[in-house]
Amino acid sequence: MSKKFLQRLLALHYVYPKPLNKLNLLLEKDLQLERLHEQSAQQLSQKLLISAASAQQLKTAYADSLKIPFEAVYEKHKIIPISYLHPLYPKSLLELFDPPAILYAKGKTNLLDNPDRLAIIGSRKATSYSRNAMELIVPPVVENNFVIISGLAKGADAMAHETAITFGGSTIAVTGSGFLHPYPKENLNLHNIIEENHLIITEYPPYMPPKKWNFPMRNRIISGLSRGIVVTEAQTKSGTWSTVDHAIEHGKDIFAVPGNIFSPLSEGPHKLISEGAKPVWNGWQVLEEYRQLVSKN
């Protein structure tokens, strides 16, 4: 990727932070975005299926954005933009219908080189049962060089990151906001630890605040990065299910932790198990699943 194209892509994504399938409407006949500034508002409106007024605003904002030295600004703030053409960009994300056009990263980007990545997710209201389960699941997995992925939300996500760190593993947090708006505030210290010693990624430019629709979008990245997903505690109607749905759609392995039959937070894992998810209560079971897959191949 040329520096000029990267600058144009970063400028466009800054003012139009959409997935690659949306940006492809502009890229398909202008691969280097060399003629984007020449497009009329009407042309942009037709290509992007937006109003003429929105297209004019985009055109103006893009022209202003081109003047910002993004690479230098991001480097100053230790943000590494990883475009869909970057060598570190995980190829598994390109299998999504709507891959992120750019991943903004802070931390150890070499963790993206490790294909053995396991997501651990669950309820924001997860109890100590989730933490206890993770303390049996995570140690063997990280000892065998798997990276633990989650979404840095309250509850099970935070527990997954913390458990990976406690047992000497590596973790990747996928967030639903830009780096200027770490979310939630309760996890700010954890956010800083992961940023410094592990890896945080987001598809949103730094100024983007957390919006409720960002998090279902974030979940497809968690699924896309992972070989498999472990669900600890979750109700049958929760944000956890959007990640599970993405994982099922893309043929990822689904693991579920059996729980107390009297707990509403066990309903989700038990439903998954009834539908074919593998029940797990220690990390060796997860590893054995992958050993079997390797031997079959």
mmCIF file of C-alpha atoms in Angstrom:
data_model
loop_
_atom_site.group_PDB
_atom_site.id
_atom_site.type_symbol
_atom_site.label_atom_id
_atom_site.label_comp_id
_atom_site.label_asym_id
_atom_site.label_seq_id
_atom_site.Cartn_x
_atom_site.Cartn_y
_atom_site.Cartn_z
ATOM 1 C CA MET A 1 0.000 0.000 0.000
ATOM 2 C CA SER A 2 1.413 3.392 -0.961
ATOM 3 C CA LYS A 3 1.616 6.128 1.660
ATOM 4 C CA LYS A 4 -0.629 8.337 -0.480
ATOM 5 C CA PHE A 5 -3.347 5.694 -0.663
ATOM 6 C CA LEU A 6 -3.076 5.022 3.077
ATOM 7 C CA GLN A 7 -3.494 8.734 3.776
ATOM 8 C CA ARG A 8 -6.580 8.878 1.558
ATOM 9 C CA LEU A 9 -8.031 5.721 3.152
ATOM 10 C CA LEU A 10 -7.421 7.002 6.689
ATOM 11 C CA ALA A 11 -8.937 10.366 5.759
ATOM 12 C CA LEU A 12 -12.028 8.699 4.292
ATOM 13 C CA HIS A 13 -12.462 6.316 7.224
ATOM 14 C CA TYR A 14 -12.099 9.186 9.683
ATOM 15 C CA VAL A 15 -15.173 10.911 8.274
ATOM 16 C CA TYR A 16 -16.982 7.789 7.008
ATOM 17 C CA PRO A 17 -16.112 4.993 9.475
ATOM 18 C CA LYS A 18 -17.885 2.201 7.650
ATOM 19 C CA PRO A 19 -16.981 -1.459 7.034
ATOM 20 C CA LEU A 20 -15.156 -2.490 3.892
ATOM 21 C CA ASN A 21 -18.292 -3.600 2.040
ATOM 22 C CA LYS A 22 -19.519 0.019 2.207
ATOM 23 C CA LEU A 23 -16.186 1.533 1.204
ATOM 24 C CA ASN A 24 -15.964 -0.914 -1.695
ATOM 25 C CA LEU A 25 -18.765 1.060 -3.344
ATOM 26 C CA LEU A 26 -16.130 3.764 -3.791
ATOM 27 C CA LEU A 27 -13.090 1.522 -4.209
ATOM 28 C CA GLU A 28 -14.375 -0.836 -6.899
ATOM 29 C CA LYS A 29 -13.726 1.632 -9.742
ATOM 30 C CA ASP A 30 -11.147 3.777 -7.968
ATOM 31 C CA LEU A 31 -8.825 1.347 -6.186
ATOM 32 C CA GLN A 32 -6.448 4.054 -4.932
ATOM 33 C CA LEU A 33 -9.155 6.642 -4.135
ATOM 34 C CA GLU A 34 -7.356 8.972 -6.536
ATOM 35 C CA ARG A 35 -10.559 10.411 -7.979
ATOM 36 C CA LEU A 36 -12.745 10.542 -4.899
ATOM 37 C CA HIS A 37 -12.243 14.277 -4.418
ATOM 38 C CA GLU A 38 -13.460 14.833 -7.999
ATOM 39 C CA GLN A 39 -16.794 13.093 -7.398
ATOM 40 C CA SER A 40 -19.829 15.329 -7.245
ATOM 41 C CA ALA A 41 -22.197 15.145 -4.291
ATOM 42 C CA GLN A 42 -24.764 13.614 -6.620
ATOM 43 C CA GLN A 43 -22.361 10.864 -7.686
ATOM 44 C CA LEU A 44 -21.480 10.083 -4.077
ATOM 45 C CA SER A 45 -25.146 10.061 -3.174
ATOM 46 C CA GLN A 46 -25.912 7.481 -5.849
ATOM 47 C CA LYS A 47 -22.923 5.260 -5.056
ATOM 48 C CA LEU A 48 -23.353 5.236 -1.274
ATOM 49 C CA LEU A 49 -27.159 5.360 -1.258
ATOM 50 C CA ILE A 50 -27.214 8.405 1.001
ATOM 51 C CA SER A 51 -28.974 11.738 0.660
ATOM 52 C CA ALA A 52 -27.457 14.476 -1.462
ATOM 53 C CA ALA A 53 -27.053 16.634 1.653
ATOM 54 C CA SER A 54 -25.163 13.863 3.459
ATOM 55 C CA ALA A 55 -23.028 13.304 0.385
ATOM 56 C CA GLN A 56 -22.104 16.985 0.278
ATOM 57 C CA GLN A 57 -21.205 16.937 3.967
ATOM 58 C CA LEU A 58 -19.050 13.868 3.366
ATOM 59 C CA LYS A 59 -17.317 15.472 0.401
ATOM 60 C CA THR A 60 -16.504 18.598 2.432
ATOM 61 C CA ALA A 61 -15.382 16.645 5.490
ATOM 62 C CA TYR A 62 -13.176 14.382 3.389
ATOM 63 C CA ALA A 63 -11.445 17.358 1.754
ATOM 64 C CA ASP A 64 -10.675 18.772 5.205
ATOM 65 C CA SER A 65 -9.599 15.368 6.517
ATOM 66 C CA LEU A 66 -7.026 14.966 3.745
ATOM 67 C CA LYS A 67 -5.028 17.792 5.361
ATOM 68 C CA ILE A 68 -4.518 15.831 8.598
ATOM 69 C CA PRO A 69 -1.199 13.893 8.787
ATOM 70 C CA PHE A 70 -2.871 10.768 10.157
ATOM 71 C CA GLU A 71 0.164 8.504 10.289
ATOM 72 C CA ALA A 72 2.116 11.039 12.350
ATOM 73 C CA VAL A 73 -0.841 11.830 14.621
ATOM 74 C CA TYR A 74 -1.603 8.178 15.283
ATOM 75 C CA GLU A 75 2.051 7.372 15.870
ATOM 76 C CA LYS A 76 2.254 10.163 18.450
ATOM 77 C CA HIS A 77 -0.624 8.537 20.344
ATOM 78 C CA LYS A 78 0.738 4.994 19.875
ATOM 79 C CA ILE A 79 -2.177 4.026 17.635
ATOM 80 C CA ILE A 80 -1.353 1.632 14.824
ATOM 81 C CA PRO A 81 -3.840 1.680 11.927
ATOM 82 C CA ILE A 82 -4.053 -1.756 10.309
ATOM 83 C CA SER A 83 -5.874 -1.525 6.992
ATOM 84 C CA TYR A 84 -7.452 -4.463 5.190
ATOM 85 C CA LEU A 85 -4.310 -4.574 2.991
ATOM 86 C CA HIS A 86 -1.837 -4.560 5.887
ATOM 87 C CA PRO A 87 0.227 -7.766 6.420
ATOM 88 C CA LEU A 88 -1.000 -7.956 10.028
ATOM 89 C CA TYR A 89 -4.671 -7.744 9.080
ATOM 90 C CA PRO A 90 -6.223 -11.126 10.038
ATOM 91 C CA LYS A 91 -7.330 -12.875 6.868
ATOM 92 C CA SER A 92 -10.201 -14.539 8.751
ATOM 93 C CA LEU A 93 -11.890 -11.138 9.016
ATOM 94 C CA LEU A 94 -12.067 -10.900 5.234
ATOM 95 C CA GLU A 95 -14.476 -13.849 5.340
ATOM 96 C CA LEU A 96 -17.053 -11.596 7.006
ATOM 97 C CA PHE A 97 -19.787 -10.014 4.924
ATOM 98 C CA ASP A 98 -18.731 -6.634 6.335
ATOM 99 C CA PRO A 99 -15.033 -6.769 7.296
ATOM 100 C CA PRO A 100 -13.611 -3.783 9.164
ATOM 101 C CA ALA A 101 -11.802 -1.572 6.670
ATOM 102 C CA ILE A 102 -9.300 -0.507 9.330
ATOM 103 C CA LEU A 103 -8.403 -1.867 12.740
ATOM 104 C CA TYR A 104 -6.987 0.737 15.104
ATOM 105 C CA ALA A 105 -4.594 -1.026 17.471
ATOM 106 C CA LYS A 106 -2.653 -0.289 20.621
ATOM 107 C CA GLY A 107 -0.176 -2.716 22.107
ATOM 108 C CA LYS A 108 1.435 -5.893 20.827
ATOM 109 C CA THR A 109 0.176 -6.239 17.283
ATOM 110 C CA ASN A 110 2.208 -9.441 16.840
ATOM 111 C CA LEU A 111 -0.609 -11.192 18.755
ATOM 112 C CA LEU A 112 -2.561 -10.993 15.504
ATOM 113 C CA ASP A 113 0.031 -13.319 13.958
ATOM 114 C CA ASN A 114 -1.018 -16.134 16.284
ATOM 115 C CA PRO A 115 -3.865 -18.113 14.644
ATOM 116 C CA ASP A 116 -4.679 -19.904 17.917
ATOM 117 C CA ARG A 117 -7.159 -17.456 19.394
ATOM 118 C CA LEU A 118 -10.017 -18.405 21.703
ATOM 119 C CA ALA A 119 -12.865 -16.064 22.634
ATOM 120 C CA ILE A 120 -14.418 -16.258 26.082
ATOM 121 C CA ILE A 121 -17.670 -14.356 26.481
ATOM 122 C CA GLY A 122 -20.731 -14.177 28.691
ATOM 123 C CA SER A 123 -23.072 -11.966 30.640
ATOM 124 C CA ARG A 124 -22.276 -8.507 31.959
ATOM 125 C CA LYS A 125 -23.927 -9.818 35.141
ATOM 126 C CA ALA A 126 -21.667 -12.855 35.347
ATOM 127 C CA THR A 127 -21.105 -14.218 38.844
ATOM 128 C CA SER A 128 -18.104 -15.747 40.568
ATOM 129 C CA TYR A 129 -19.132 -19.014 38.885
ATOM 130 C CA SER A 130 -17.819 -17.629 35.570
ATOM 131 C CA ARG A 131 -14.529 -16.605 37.141
ATOM 132 C CA ASN A 132 -14.138 -20.008 38.805
ATOM 133 C CA ALA A 133 -14.859 -21.749 35.503
ATOM 134 C CA MET A 134 -12.325 -19.577 33.690
ATOM 135 C CA GLU A 135 -9.691 -20.453 36.273
ATOM 136 C CA LEU A 136 -10.061 -24.070 35.131
ATOM 137 C CA ILE A 137 -10.387 -23.323 31.414
ATOM 138 C CA VAL A 138 -7.812 -20.596 30.797
ATOM 139 C CA PRO A 139 -4.541 -21.958 32.316
ATOM 140 C CA PRO A 140 -4.097 -25.019 30.040
ATOM 141 C CA VAL A 141 -5.178 -22.979 27.027
ATOM 142 C CA VAL A 142 -2.697 -20.138 27.548
ATOM 143 C CA GLU A 143 0.055 -22.623 28.467
ATOM 144 C CA ASN A 144 -0.445 -23.973 24.951
ATOM 145 C CA ASN A 145 -0.033 -20.487 23.451
ATOM 146 C CA PHE A 146 -3.665 -19.681 22.756
ATOM 147 C CA VAL A 147 -4.546 -15.978 22.934
ATOM 148 C CA ILE A 148 -7.717 -15.124 24.858
ATOM 149 C CA ILE A 149 -10.094 -12.692 23.144
ATOM 150 C CA SER A 150 -13.044 -10.829 24.629
ATOM 151 C CA GLY A 151 -14.833 -7.505 24.446
ATOM 152 C CA LEU A 152 -13.659 -5.641 27.585
ATOM 153 C CA ALA A 153 -17.244 -5.262 28.823
ATOM 154 C CA LYS A 154 -18.237 -5.604 32.464
ATOM 155 C CA GLY A 155 -18.730 -9.092 33.812
ATOM 156 C CA ALA A 156 -17.525 -12.123 31.878
ATOM 157 C CA ASP A 157 -15.452 -10.161 29.349
ATOM 158 C CA ALA A 158 -13.384 -8.441 32.030
ATOM 159 C CA MET A 159 -13.002 -11.747 33.881
ATOM 160 C CA ALA A 160 -11.687 -13.426 30.715
ATOM 161 C CA HIS A 161 -9.025 -10.759 30.176
ATOM 162 C CA GLU A 162 -8.062 -10.719 33.850
ATOM 163 C CA THR A 163 -7.795 -14.505 34.052
ATOM 164 C CA ALA A 164 -5.600 -14.661 30.958
ATOM 165 C CA ILE A 165 -3.289 -12.027 32.455
ATOM 166 C CA THR A 166 -3.228 -13.667 35.900
ATOM 167 C CA PHE A 167 -2.137 -16.998 34.453
ATOM 168 C CA GLY A 168 0.594 -15.503 32.282
ATOM 169 C CA GLY A 169 -1.249 -15.593 28.968
ATOM 170 C CA SER A 170 -1.873 -12.991 26.285
ATOM 171 C CA THR A 171 -5.188 -11.304 25.603
ATOM 172 C CA ILE A 172 -6.807 -9.197 22.896
ATOM 173 C CA ALA A 173 -9.640 -6.791 23.717
ATOM 174 C CA VAL A 174 -12.005 -5.761 20.935
ATOM 175 C CA THR A 175 -13.807 -2.561 21.873
ATOM 176 C CA GLY A 176 -16.858 -0.715 20.609
ATOM 177 C CA SER A 177 -15.481 2.826 20.795
ATOM 178 C CA GLY A 178 -12.448 4.876 19.789
ATOM 179 C CA PHE A 179 -9.360 5.212 21.943
ATOM 180 C CA LEU A 180 -10.356 8.646 23.235
ATOM 181 C CA HIS A 181 -13.426 7.062 24.829
ATOM 182 C CA PRO A 182 -12.416 3.915 26.743
ATOM 183 C CA TYR A 183 -15.536 2.048 27.831
ATOM 184 C CA PRO A 184 -16.778 1.126 30.345
ATOM 185 C CA LYS A 185 -15.128 3.449 32.867
ATOM 186 C CA GLU A 186 -15.127 0.649 35.459
ATOM 187 C CA ASN A 187 -12.595 -1.199 33.323
ATOM 188 C CA LEU A 188 -10.255 1.750 32.687
ATOM 189 C CA ASN A 189 -7.391 0.246 34.688
ATOM 190 C CA LEU A 190 -7.786 -3.078 32.861
ATOM 191 C CA HIS A 191 -7.952 -1.171 29.560
ATOM 192 C CA ASN A 192 -4.622 0.497 30.366
ATOM 193 C CA ILE A 193 -2.963 -2.789 31.348
ATOM 194 C CA ILE A 194 -4.066 -4.491 28.109
ATOM 195 C CA GLU A 195 -3.057 -1.491 26.025
ATOM 196 C CA GLU A 196 0.403 -1.510 27.585
ATOM 197 C CA ASN A 197 1.133 -5.236 27.732
ATOM 198 C CA HIS A 198 -1.293 -7.008 25.400
ATOM 199 C CA LEU A 199 -3.475 -5.697 22.540
ATOM 200 C CA ILE A 200 -6.593 -3.575 22.121
ATOM 201 C CA ILE A 201 -8.250 -3.179 18.735
ATOM 202 C CA THR A 202 -11.271 -1.288 17.493
ATOM 203 C CA GLU A 203 -12.678 -0.501 14.064
ATOM 204 C CA TYR A 204 -13.663 2.981 15.199
ATOM 205 C CA PRO A 205 -11.545 6.132 14.797
ATOM 206 C CA PRO A 206 -10.261 7.621 18.079
ATOM 207 C CA TYR A 207 -13.013 10.242 18.429
ATOM 208 C CA MET A 208 -15.869 7.693 18.252
ATOM 209 C CA PRO A 209 -17.856 7.457 21.514
ATOM 210 C CA PRO A 210 -19.504 4.196 22.587
ATOM 211 C CA LYS A 211 -22.870 3.798 20.870
ATOM 212 C CA LYS A 212 -25.249 0.915 21.509
ATOM 213 C CA TRP A 213 -25.140 -0.234 17.873
ATOM 214 C CA ASN A 214 -21.313 -0.365 17.959
ATOM 215 C CA PHE A 215 -21.295 -3.409 20.206
ATOM 216 C CA PRO A 216 -23.151 -5.889 17.982
ATOM 217 C CA MET A 217 -20.755 -4.775 15.246
ATOM 218 C CA ARG A 218 -17.817 -5.326 17.622
ATOM 219 C CA ASN A 219 -19.037 -8.875 18.258
ATOM 220 C CA ARG A 220 -18.528 -10.000 14.657
ATOM 221 C CA ILE A 221 -14.838 -9.103 15.012
ATOM 222 C CA ILE A 222 -14.515 -11.145 18.218
ATOM 223 C CA SER A 223 -16.013 -14.106 16.379
ATOM 224 C CA GLY A 224 -14.024 -13.483 13.199
ATOM 225 C CA LEU A 225 -10.711 -13.431 15.051
ATOM 226 C CA SER A 226 -11.364 -16.630 16.993
ATOM 227 C CA ARG A 227 -11.020 -20.325 16.239
ATOM 228 C CA GLY A 228 -13.665 -21.030 18.848
ATOM 229 C CA ILE A 229 -15.878 -19.380 21.445
ATOM 230 C CA VAL A 230 -16.477 -20.350 25.056
ATOM 231 C CA VAL A 231 -19.740 -19.126 26.620
ATOM 232 C CA THR A 232 -19.766 -19.074 30.418
ATOM 233 C CA GLU A 233 -22.941 -17.562 31.887
ATOM 234 C CA ALA A 234 -25.554 -15.912 29.672
ATOM 235 C CA GLN A 235 -29.290 -15.568 29.467
ATOM 236 C CA THR A 236 -30.981 -16.675 26.272
ATOM 237 C CA LYS A 237 -31.674 -13.074 25.296
ATOM 238 C CA SER A 238 -28.476 -11.085 25.629
ATOM 239 C CA GLY A 239 -25.696 -9.460 23.629
ATOM 240 C CA THR A 240 -23.716 -12.690 23.915
ATOM 241 C CA TRP A 241 -25.968 -14.206 21.276
ATOM 242 C CA SER A 242 -24.923 -11.857 18.508
ATOM 243 C CA THR A 243 -21.350 -13.138 18.902
ATOM 244 C CA VAL A 244 -22.587 -16.741 18.983
ATOM 245 C CA ASP A 245 -24.718 -16.182 15.873
ATOM 246 C CA HIS A 246 -21.718 -14.806 13.974
ATOM 247 C CA ALA A 247 -19.619 -17.753 15.151
ATOM 248 C CA ILE A 248 -22.203 -20.310 14.021
ATOM 249 C CA GLU A 249 -22.590 -18.570 10.673
ATOM 250 C CA HIS A 250 -18.856 -18.824 10.040
ATOM 251 C CA GLY A 251 -18.394 -22.369 11.298
ATOM 252 C CA LYS A 252 -16.509 -21.563 14.480
ATOM 253 C CA ASP A 253 -16.329 -24.043 17.347
ATOM 254 C CA ILE A 254 -18.827 -23.339 20.130
ATOM 255 C CA PHE A 255 -18.065 -24.408 23.700
ATOM 256 C CA ALA A 256 -20.423 -23.854 26.630
ATOM 257 C CA VAL A 257 -19.936 -24.150 30.392
ATOM 258 C CA PRO A 258 -22.733 -26.132 32.088
ATOM 259 C CA GLY A 259 -24.184 -24.325 35.076
ATOM 260 C CA ASN A 260 -26.624 -24.390 37.949
ATOM 261 C CA ILE A 261 -30.015 -25.434 36.560
ATOM 262 C CA PHE A 262 -31.712 -22.939 38.885
ATOM 263 C CA SER A 263 -29.736 -19.952 37.583
ATOM 264 C CA PRO A 264 -31.143 -17.832 34.715
ATOM 265 C CA LEU A 265 -27.529 -17.290 33.610
ATOM 266 C CA SER A 266 -27.238 -21.008 32.863
ATOM 267 C CA GLU A 267 -30.075 -20.921 30.349
ATOM 268 C CA GLY A 268 -27.864 -19.718 27.507
ATOM 269 C CA PRO A 269 -25.075 -22.288 27.828
ATOM 270 C CA HIS A 270 -27.592 -25.100 28.360
ATOM 271 C CA LYS A 271 -29.504 -24.071 25.249
ATOM 272 C CA LEU A 272 -26.263 -24.101 23.260
ATOM 273 C CA ILE A 273 -25.355 -27.537 24.577
ATOM 274 C CA SER A 274 -28.793 -28.859 23.622
ATOM 275 C CA GLU A 275 -28.176 -27.513 20.108
ATOM 276 C CA GLY A 276 -24.797 -29.183 19.734
ATOM 277 C CA ALA A 277 -22.231 -26.994 21.492
ATOM 278 C CA LYS A 278 -19.497 -28.937 23.276
ATOM 279 C CA PRO A 279 -19.851 -28.783 27.078
ATOM 280 C CA VAL A 280 -16.551 -27.859 28.763
ATOM 281 C CA TRP A 281 -15.420 -27.352 32.329
ATOM 282 C CA ASN A 282 -11.656 -27.312 31.885
ATOM 283 C CA GLY A 283 -9.179 -26.117 29.299
ATOM 284 C CA TRP A 284 -7.911 -29.583 28.396
ATOM 285 C CA GLN A 285 -11.291 -30.340 26.831
ATOM 286 C CA VAL A 286 -10.895 -27.338 24.543
ATOM 287 C CA LEU A 287 -7.370 -28.381 23.595
ATOM 288 C CA GLU A 288 -8.458 -31.965 22.962
ATOM 289 C CA GLU A 289 -11.060 -30.713 20.499
ATOM 290 C CA TYR A 290 -8.347 -28.990 18.498
ATOM 291 C CA ARG A 291 -6.022 -31.973 18.684
ATOM 292 C CA GLN A 292 -8.813 -34.094 17.188
ATOM 293 C CA LEU A 293 -9.379 -31.549 14.445
ATOM 294 C CA VAL A 294 -5.671 -31.516 13.648
ATOM 295 C CA SER A 295 -5.480 -35.319 13.543
ATOM 296 C CA LYS A 296 -8.517 -35.489 11.210
ATOM 297 C CA ASN A 297 -6.880 -33.024 8.838
#
